[in-house]
Amino acid sequence: MTNLQISEDILPLGQFKTHASQLLKSINTNNRTIIITQNGKPAAVVLSPNEFDRLNTQARFISAVQQGLNDEQAGRVFDDDELDAILERELPMP
């Protein structure tokens, strides 16, 4: 995500409506994020599909790592021998 430029990336809703097509093209071309305000307060964030996907992938990765750390702390882990035995029992080789 690029750095937010206050003068360019925070827009009132009316300005966004007036220039929506141009702004959406800019968001996708420059991979920038726009904050839309309503009554002077942040109301929405518009970002490119690529940035949305990147943020979701990052969040899923962090969640998976945290789940793994939680499992390890709670003792929900197997050593290699235990895992091999489980896999052999559950997925027997012909």
PDB file of C-alpha atoms in Angstrom:
ATOM      1  CA  MET A   1       0.000   0.000   0.000  1.00  0.00           C
ATOM      2  CA  THR A   2       1.361   3.412  -0.910  1.00  0.00           C
ATOM      3  CA  ASN A   3       1.597   6.204   1.612  1.00  0.00           C
ATOM      4  CA  LEU A   4      -1.536   8.257   2.091  1.00  0.00           C
ATOM      5  CA  GLN A   5      -1.309  11.753   0.634  1.00  0.00           C
ATOM      6  CA  ILE A   6      -3.748  13.883   2.597  1.00  0.00           C
ATOM      7  CA  SER A   7      -4.257  16.449  -0.159  1.00  0.00           C
ATOM      8  CA  GLU A   8      -5.060  13.810  -2.800  1.00  0.00           C
ATOM      9  CA  ASP A   9      -6.378  10.727  -1.053  1.00  0.00           C
ATOM     10  CA  ILE A  10      -9.012  12.084   1.356  1.00  0.00           C
ATOM     11  CA  LEU A  11     -12.088  13.289  -0.493  1.00  0.00           C
ATOM     12  CA  PRO A  12     -15.578  14.401   0.455  1.00  0.00           C
ATOM     13  CA  LEU A  13     -18.358  12.180  -0.850  1.00  0.00           C
ATOM     14  CA  GLY A  14     -19.567  14.840  -3.298  1.00  0.00           C
ATOM     15  CA  GLN A  15     -16.155  15.130  -4.924  1.00  0.00           C
ATOM     16  CA  PHE A  16     -15.897  11.359  -5.169  1.00  0.00           C
ATOM     17  CA  LYS A  17     -19.322  11.172  -6.842  1.00  0.00           C
ATOM     18  CA  THR A  18     -18.392  13.873  -9.339  1.00  0.00           C
ATOM     19  CA  HIS A  19     -15.099  12.233 -10.333  1.00  0.00           C
ATOM     20  CA  ALA A  20     -15.836   8.557  -9.550  1.00  0.00           C
ATOM     21  CA  SER A  21     -14.833   7.125 -12.933  1.00  0.00           C
ATOM     22  CA  GLN A  22     -11.526   9.012 -13.009  1.00  0.00           C
ATOM     23  CA  LEU A  23     -10.767   8.193  -9.367  1.00  0.00           C
ATOM     24  CA  LEU A  24     -11.491   4.487  -9.798  1.00  0.00           C
ATOM     25  CA  LYS A  25      -9.199   4.378 -12.799  1.00  0.00           C
ATOM     26  CA  SER A  26      -6.497   6.116 -10.754  1.00  0.00           C
ATOM     27  CA  ILE A  27      -6.946   3.708  -7.845  1.00  0.00           C
ATOM     28  CA  ASN A  28      -6.395   0.735 -10.141  1.00  0.00           C
ATOM     29  CA  THR A  29      -3.547   2.317 -12.105  1.00  0.00           C
ATOM     30  CA  ASN A  30      -1.588   3.695  -9.149  1.00  0.00           C
ATOM     31  CA  ASN A  31      -2.719   1.152  -6.539  1.00  0.00           C
ATOM     32  CA  ARG A  32      -3.698   4.017  -4.236  1.00  0.00           C
ATOM     33  CA  THR A  33      -6.316   4.017  -1.512  1.00  0.00           C
ATOM     34  CA  ILE A  34      -8.895   6.786  -1.175  1.00  0.00           C
ATOM     35  CA  ILE A  35     -10.691   7.732   2.023  1.00  0.00           C
ATOM     36  CA  ILE A  36     -14.143   9.186   1.471  1.00  0.00           C
ATOM     37  CA  THR A  37     -15.537  11.539   4.074  1.00  0.00           C
ATOM     38  CA  GLN A  38     -19.115  12.396   4.885  1.00  0.00           C
ATOM     39  CA  ASN A  39     -19.849  15.442   7.010  1.00  0.00           C
ATOM     40  CA  GLY A  40     -16.100  15.803   7.569  1.00  0.00           C
ATOM     41  CA  LYS A  41     -15.650  12.331   9.055  1.00  0.00           C
ATOM     42  CA  PRO A  42     -14.197   9.195   7.429  1.00  0.00           C
ATOM     43  CA  ALA A  43     -17.052   7.155   5.950  1.00  0.00           C
ATOM     44  CA  ALA A  44     -15.447   4.680   3.543  1.00  0.00           C
ATOM     45  CA  VAL A  45     -12.178   3.440   2.116  1.00  0.00           C
ATOM     46  CA  VAL A  46     -11.852   2.576  -1.569  1.00  0.00           C
ATOM     47  CA  LEU A  47      -8.948   0.429  -2.654  1.00  0.00           C
ATOM     48  CA  SER A  48      -7.946  -1.556  -5.720  1.00  0.00           C
ATOM     49  CA  PRO A  49      -8.933  -5.209  -6.059  1.00  0.00           C
ATOM     50  CA  ASN A  50      -5.218  -6.117  -5.966  1.00  0.00           C
ATOM     51  CA  GLU A  51      -4.746  -4.275  -2.673  1.00  0.00           C
ATOM     52  CA  PHE A  52      -7.895  -5.891  -1.264  1.00  0.00           C
ATOM     53  CA  ASP A  53      -6.579  -9.351  -2.220  1.00  0.00           C
ATOM     54  CA  ARG A  54      -3.156  -8.571  -0.740  1.00  0.00           C
ATOM     55  CA  LEU A  55      -4.669  -7.456   2.564  1.00  0.00           C
ATOM     56  CA  ASN A  56      -6.914 -10.547   2.735  1.00  0.00           C
ATOM     57  CA  THR A  57      -4.002 -12.877   1.996  1.00  0.00           C
ATOM     58  CA  GLN A  58      -1.917 -11.166   4.648  1.00  0.00           C
ATOM     59  CA  ALA A  59      -4.738 -11.423   7.211  1.00  0.00           C
ATOM     60  CA  ARG A  60      -5.274 -15.134   6.480  1.00  0.00           C
ATOM     61  CA  PHE A  61      -1.530 -15.798   6.838  1.00  0.00           C
ATOM     62  CA  ILE A  62      -1.334 -13.963  10.162  1.00  0.00           C
ATOM     63  CA  SER A  63      -4.423 -15.818  11.405  1.00  0.00           C
ATOM     64  CA  ALA A  64      -2.931 -19.198  10.423  1.00  0.00           C
ATOM     65  CA  VAL A  65       0.356 -18.402  12.179  1.00  0.00           C
ATOM     66  CA  GLN A  66      -1.534 -17.288  15.305  1.00  0.00           C
ATOM     67  CA  GLN A  67      -3.618 -20.464  15.246  1.00  0.00           C
ATOM     68  CA  GLY A  68      -0.435 -22.523  15.010  1.00  0.00           C
ATOM     69  CA  LEU A  69       1.114 -20.656  17.925  1.00  0.00           C
ATOM     70  CA  ASN A  70      -2.067 -21.145  19.980  1.00  0.00           C
ATOM     71  CA  ASP A  71      -2.074 -24.876  19.172  1.00  0.00           C
ATOM     72  CA  GLU A  72       1.570 -25.165  20.219  1.00  0.00           C
ATOM     73  CA  GLN A  73       0.953 -23.337  23.506  1.00  0.00           C
ATOM     74  CA  ALA A  74      -2.082 -25.539  24.245  1.00  0.00           C
ATOM     75  CA  GLY A  75      -0.097 -28.685  23.542  1.00  0.00           C
ATOM     76  CA  ARG A  76      -2.054 -29.602  20.428  1.00  0.00           C
ATOM     77  CA  VAL A  77       1.026 -30.738  18.515  1.00  0.00           C
ATOM     78  CA  PHE A  78       2.473 -34.018  17.267  1.00  0.00           C
ATOM     79  CA  ASP A  79       6.078 -35.050  16.919  1.00  0.00           C
ATOM     80  CA  ASP A  80       7.227 -36.576  13.618  1.00  0.00           C
ATOM     81  CA  ASP A  81       6.731 -40.176  14.722  1.00  0.00           C
ATOM     82  CA  GLU A  82       3.191 -39.519  15.946  1.00  0.00           C
ATOM     83  CA  LEU A  83       2.334 -37.724  12.706  1.00  0.00           C
ATOM     84  CA  ASP A  84       3.751 -40.568  10.610  1.00  0.00           C
ATOM     85  CA  ALA A  85       1.644 -43.080  12.556  1.00  0.00           C
ATOM     86  CA  ILE A  86      -1.525 -41.005  12.121  1.00  0.00           C
ATOM     87  CA  LEU A  87      -0.920 -40.549   8.401  1.00  0.00           C
ATOM     88  CA  GLU A  88      -0.209 -44.248   7.884  1.00  0.00           C
ATOM     89  CA  ARG A  89      -3.396 -45.155   9.760  1.00  0.00           C
ATOM     90  CA  GLU A  90      -5.584 -42.583   7.993  1.00  0.00           C
ATOM     91  CA  LEU A  91      -3.996 -42.767   4.525  1.00  0.00           C
ATOM     92  CA  PRO A  92      -2.711 -46.292   4.064  1.00  0.00           C
ATOM     93  CA  MET A  93      -0.404 -46.792   1.107  1.00  0.00           C
ATOM     94  CA  PRO A  94      -1.386 -49.627  -1.276  1.00  0.00           C
TER      95      PRO A  94
END
